[in-house]
mmCIF file of C-alpha atoms in Angstrom:
data_model
loop_
_atom_site.group_PDB
_atom_site.id
_atom_site.type_symbol
_atom_site.label_atom_id
_atom_site.label_comp_id
_atom_site.label_asym_id
_atom_site.label_seq_id
_atom_site.Cartn_x
_atom_site.Cartn_y
_atom_site.Cartn_z
ATOM 1 C CA MET A 1 107.416 29.580 98.019
ATOM 2 C CA CYS A 2 109.719 31.314 95.673
ATOM 3 C CA SER A 3 108.319 33.919 93.278
ATOM 4 C CA TYR A 4 111.285 36.219 92.648
ATOM 5 C CA CYS A 5 113.363 34.627 89.970
ATOM 6 C CA GLY A 6 110.755 33.573 87.412
ATOM 7 C CA CYS A 7 111.659 29.896 87.499
ATOM 8 C CA ARG A 8 107.985 28.945 87.815
ATOM 9 C CA SER A 9 107.647 30.061 84.227
ATOM 10 C CA ILE A 10 109.687 27.012 83.213
ATOM 11 C CA GLY A 11 106.918 24.359 82.721
ATOM 12 C CA ILE A 12 108.348 21.582 84.825
ATOM 13 C CA ILE A 13 109.460 23.955 87.640
ATOM 14 C CA GLY A 14 105.988 25.491 87.666
ATOM 15 C CA ARG A 15 104.522 21.996 87.920
ATOM 16 C CA PHE A 16 106.842 21.054 90.820
ATOM 17 C CA SER A 17 106.063 24.338 92.602
ATOM 18 C CA THR A 18 102.373 23.733 92.267
ATOM 19 C CA GLU A 19 102.727 20.267 93.653
ATOM 20 C CA HIS A 20 104.692 21.685 96.583
ATOM 21 C CA ASP A 21 101.822 23.995 97.367
ATOM 22 C CA GLU A 22 99.362 21.074 97.178
ATOM 23 C CA LEU A 23 101.626 18.961 99.448
ATOM 24 C CA ILE A 24 101.700 21.790 102.066
ATOM 25 C CA ASN A 25 97.961 22.216 101.900
ATOM 26 C CA VAL A 26 97.241 18.474 102.330
ATOM 27 C CA THR A 27 99.812 18.191 105.081
ATOM 28 C CA GLY A 28 98.027 21.068 106.801
ATOM 29 C CA LEU A 29 94.794 19.046 106.686
ATOM 30 C CA LEU A 30 96.647 16.091 108.223
ATOM 31 C CA ARG A 31 98.115 18.235 110.963
ATOM 32 C CA ARG A 32 94.727 19.657 111.857
ATOM 33 C CA ALA A 33 93.080 16.238 111.861
ATOM 34 C CA VAL A 34 95.798 14.929 114.257
ATOM 35 C CA ALA A 35 95.619 18.073 116.425
ATOM 36 C CA ALA A 36 91.821 17.681 116.700
ATOM 37 C CA GLY A 37 92.011 13.934 117.577
ATOM 38 C CA ARG A 38 90.122 13.002 114.397
ATOM 39 C CA THR A 39 92.036 9.705 114.096
ATOM 40 C CA ASP A 40 89.507 8.328 111.649
ATOM 41 C CA GLU A 41 90.660 10.875 109.051
ATOM 42 C CA VAL A 42 94.382 10.245 109.428
ATOM 43 C CA ALA A 43 94.816 7.241 107.186
ATOM 44 C CA GLY A 44 92.899 8.885 104.365
ATOM 45 C CA LEU A 45 94.948 12.070 104.647
ATOM 46 C CA VAL A 46 98.171 10.130 104.761
ATOM 47 C CA ASP A 47 96.899 8.437 101.525
ATOM 48 C CA ASP A 48 96.300 11.950 100.100
ATOM 49 C CA VAL A 49 99.833 13.044 100.980
ATOM 50 C CA GLU A 50 101.373 9.922 99.526
ATOM 51 C CA HIS A 51 99.412 10.255 96.243
ATOM 52 C CA LEU A 52 100.911 13.674 95.882
ATOM 53 C CA LEU A 53 104.365 12.947 97.233
ATOM 54 C CA HIS A 54 105.375 9.800 95.498
ATOM 55 C CA PRO A 55 104.743 10.866 91.887
ATOM 56 C CA HIS A 56 106.251 14.234 92.622
ATOM 57 C CA THR A 57 109.516 13.019 94.082
ATOM 58 C CA ASP A 58 109.822 10.272 91.494
ATOM 59 C CA ALA A 59 109.443 12.797 88.737
ATOM 60 C CA GLU A 60 111.966 15.169 90.330
ATOM 61 C CA GLU A 61 114.519 12.421 90.714
ATOM 62 C CA VAL A 62 114.296 10.950 87.205
ATOM 63 C CA GLY A 63 114.087 14.281 85.403
ATOM 64 C CA LEU A 64 115.623 17.483 86.867
ATOM 65 C CA PHE A 65 117.659 15.821 89.556
ATOM 66 C CA ALA A 66 119.131 13.277 87.118
ATOM 67 C CA VAL A 67 120.175 15.968 84.664
ATOM 68 C CA LEU A 68 121.528 18.321 87.357
ATOM 69 C CA ARG A 69 123.416 15.483 89.126
ATOM 70 C CA ARG A 70 125.682 15.257 86.105
ATOM 71 C CA ASP A 71 127.251 18.568 87.103
ATOM 72 C CA GLU A 72 129.609 17.959 90.012
ATOM 73 C CA ASP A 73 128.588 21.252 91.533
ATOM 74 C CA PHE A 74 125.127 19.808 92.076
ATOM 75 C CA THR A 75 125.774 16.161 92.798
ATOM 76 C CA GLU A 76 126.098 16.406 96.554
ATOM 77 C CA HIS A 77 123.081 18.767 96.890
ATOM 78 C CA VAL A 78 120.882 16.538 94.659
ATOM 79 C CA ASP A 79 121.911 13.502 96.562
ATOM 80 C CA ALA A 80 121.006 15.116 99.866
ATOM 81 C CA LEU A 81 117.516 16.123 98.489
ATOM 82 C CA CYS A 82 116.977 12.522 97.404
ATOM 83 C CA GLY A 83 117.939 11.370 100.815
ATOM 84 C CA GLU A 84 115.352 13.749 102.248
ATOM 85 C CA HIS A 85 112.719 12.157 99.961
ATOM 86 C CA VAL A 86 113.484 8.811 101.598
ATOM 87 C CA ASP A 87 113.332 10.411 105.022
ATOM 88 C CA LEU A 88 109.971 11.986 104.289
ATOM 89 C CA ASP A 89 108.624 8.608 103.134
ATOM 90 C CA GLY A 90 109.785 7.015 106.350
ATOM 91 C CA LEU A 91 108.132 9.601 108.452
ATOM 92 C CA LEU A 92 104.819 9.228 106.603
ATOM 93 C CA ALA A 93 104.974 5.463 106.996
ATOM 94 C CA ARG A 94 105.446 5.880 110.807
ATOM 95 C CA ILE A 95 102.485 8.381 110.922
ATOM 96 C CA ARG A 96 100.393 5.827 109.055
ATOM 97 C CA ALA A 97 101.476 3.179 111.533
ATOM 98 C CA GLY A 98 100.130 5.325 114.419
ATOM 99 C CA GLU A 99 102.953 7.591 115.383
ATOM 100 C CA THR A 100 100.845 10.619 114.741
ATOM 101 C CA GLU A 101 102.981 12.724 117.033
ATOM 102 C CA LEU A 102 105.453 12.908 114.121
ATOM 103 C CA VAL A 103 103.138 14.882 111.890
ATOM 104 C CA ASP A 104 104.613 18.250 113.047
ATOM 105 C CA ARG A 105 108.150 16.897 112.320
ATOM 106 C CA PHE A 106 106.963 15.736 108.934
ATOM 107 C CA ASP A 107 105.521 19.104 108.173
ATOM 108 C CA THR A 108 108.648 20.934 109.346
ATOM 109 C CA GLU A 109 110.918 18.665 107.332
ATOM 110 C CA LEU A 110 108.746 18.867 104.302
ATOM 111 C CA ARG A 111 108.696 22.664 104.431
ATOM 112 C CA SER A 112 112.491 22.804 104.832
ATOM 113 C CA HIS A 113 112.949 20.440 101.905
ATOM 114 C CA ILE A 114 110.664 22.481 99.707
ATOM 115 C CA GLN A 115 112.543 25.710 100.654
ATOM 116 C CA ARG A 116 115.848 24.057 99.580
ATOM 117 C CA GLU A 117 114.348 23.232 96.214
ATOM 118 C CA GLU A 118 112.336 26.435 95.635
ATOM 119 C CA ASN A 119 114.962 28.947 96.796
ATOM 120 C CA GLY A 120 118.131 26.908 95.873
ATOM 121 C CA LEU A 121 117.955 24.247 93.282
ATOM 122 C CA PHE A 122 115.215 25.521 91.082
ATOM 123 C CA PRO A 123 116.675 28.990 90.662
ATOM 124 C CA ALA A 124 120.144 27.563 90.175
ATOM 125 C CA SER A 125 118.831 25.314 87.456
ATOM 126 C CA LEU A 126 117.804 28.355 85.444
ATOM 127 C CA THR A 127 121.382 29.486 85.074
ATOM 128 C CA THR A 128 122.902 26.007 84.691
ATOM 129 C CA LEU A 129 120.716 24.136 82.191
ATOM 130 C CA GLY A 130 120.433 24.973 78.520
ATOM 131 C CA GLY A 131 117.653 24.411 76.020
ATOM 132 C CA ALA A 132 118.597 20.791 75.191
ATOM 133 C CA GLU A 133 118.953 19.892 78.832
ATOM 134 C CA TRP A 134 115.476 21.331 79.669
ATOM 135 C CA GLU A 135 114.088 19.222 76.784
ATOM 136 C CA GLU A 136 115.673 16.160 78.278
ATOM 137 C CA VAL A 137 114.279 17.076 81.758
ATOM 138 C CA ASP A 138 110.793 17.314 80.190
ATOM 139 C CA GLU A 139 111.129 14.017 78.333
ATOM 140 C CA LEU A 140 112.486 12.178 81.352
ATOM 141 C CA THR A 141 109.866 13.591 83.672
ATOM 142 C CA ALA A 142 107.012 12.903 81.235
ATOM 143 C CA ALA A 143 108.107 9.254 80.988
ATOM 144 C CA ALA A 144 108.348 8.971 84.768
ATOM 145 C CA SER A 145 104.874 10.081 85.852
ATOM 146 C CA PRO A 146 101.810 11.975 84.775
ATOM 147 C CA VAL A 147 100.790 15.233 86.396
ATOM 148 C CA SER A 148 99.796 14.876 90.003
ATOM 149 C CA PRO A 149 96.266 13.605 90.417
ATOM 150 C CA LEU A 150 95.293 16.563 92.550
ATOM 151 C CA SER A 151 97.050 19.246 90.422
ATOM 152 C CA SER A 152 95.287 21.236 87.816
ATOM 153 C CA PRO A 153 97.214 21.397 84.591
#
């Protein structure tokens, strides 16, 4: 995860980055359960991933992404990231349905997605958004979802 530009000091970016860390950790538990053949744990771990993923992606899309999308320099990139959110949801649904061989692909795609946000979009947002826009991001995000149930404020 990114730590070089200071974007984690922006409250909402710090929150999203912490949630990314949590998603990677829970996905690791899911991968290990699948690898060890502990199928009785898979559904619960998929639940854990979903309980982190859905509020997180919803908050990104209605807050930061919505504000950045207004800038034509970001529209295509934000749209691609939103498409990746849909793809991740689809993979997770297939894993839940029994296609556990997809867990490594889910992990790879999740990590790639997070890298694109952490090392691309988040740092770029620092130089693009002004104070009023950050206030709007905070307001839109707060209205969308509370802090992730597994994160510590």
